[in-house]
Amino acid sequence: MKDPALDTLLLPFEDGLLNFFEEGAADQKALFLRARMGFAMNGIAKDRLICQQTFAPDRDNLERAGFTVAPEVEGQYPLVMLLPPRQRDEARALMAKAVKSAVEGGIVVVSASNTEGAKTAESDLTKLAGNTGKVSKNKCRVFWAEITPETVNHELVEEWSKLDAPREIMEGEFVSRPGVFAWDHLDKASQLLVATLPEKLAGRGADLGCGFGYLTREVAKREKVKAIDLYEAEKRALDLAEQNLKGKTGEVALDFIWQDATKKLARTYDFIFTNPPFHAGGKQDRADIGQEFIKSAARGLRPSGHLWLVANRHLPYEATLDKVFASYEIMADQNGYKVIRAIKANK
């Protein structure tokens, strides 16, 4: 899949506007915040780059390519690159981290697509540290700043560093943070799923795409539920779920698994429940993500196990359900959402 923002991020190095990765350069490492793998990365020596990424699919792709990846990275670097996320507070906090992670005289380079806030992101970096250069291409823009005491707005850097910090929401009912799905409220689709789930759920279950833990908290209240595994690709959300739930679900055992839920699940389950994502870094619907969640659930259920899924009414999941489950039924259809129960064949 093409990644115009990543291609544009590396353009100043390819065009000689910035020099760091050229052959024969000093053996220094750069930091890449929210790093992603793509064709443009093939020209970078694996030992020159430290990648920070909390999203499991991107982590997995980078590790397969041989890059060093960690969810959190400390220290200062002569070059810091960033692909900012869409959520404004999260993006500003990462921009501030990029500036703080650069040595004096270092360079911070940022790229974003025009349709996902490139103009705003460029303005934000300018406010934090000035603007040394920029290039537009691929319907994106890349811009950079040299980090010097004279150009950095240290007060604003410290202010923005706290913008995506975890905080209590809903009068202390949960802890959440900007950038997590439905980060400051209970998603209506998830609430409909909770209202539709039967009290008789029993045994070991799995929550695919657990977010900050709301669904698991409600399912754990069922008397016969013994254990729940929480799968979440975004570690920032999984850490919140652990904070919100650990020690708060009685005798229901929990396991928190930082993993793409479309991959092979850790165990076999009596039931699985999910509100799968249907966007991936953009506004366009991605029904294929939910379809892969359905296939993963079918592989992970025991014979006769149940999948409970909530989705926007228009998403085309029924054909996939028909292929991989013995039967399915729409159990609720309200306010633009549908709840579906699917049953796996008994052999």
Coordinates of C-alpha atoms in Angstrom, one line a residue, residues 19 25 28 30 52 56 61 71 96 109 115 129 131 147 197 220 223 235 302 309:
N19 CA 22.0 15.2 4.9
A25 CA 28.1 9.8 7.2
Q28 CA 24.8 8.5 14.5
A30 CA 18.0 9.1 14.3
Q52 CA 9.0 4.4 18.2
A56 CA 1.1 -3.3 16.7
N61 CA 6.1 -4.5 9.8
P71 CA 6.7 1.7 22.3
A96 CA 6.6 18.6 21.6
V109 CA 11.3 16.7 10.3
T115 CA -6.2 16.2 3.8
A129 CA 10.6 25.7 17.0
N131 CA 10.6 26.7 10.3
I147 CA 16.4 23.1 17.3
L197 CA -25.4 -9.3 25.4
A220 CA -17.0 -9.4 33.5
E223 CA -21.8 -14.4 36.8
K235 CA -0.6 0.0 23.3
R302 CA -14.3 -23.5 20.0
L309 CA -20.3 -8.1 17.1

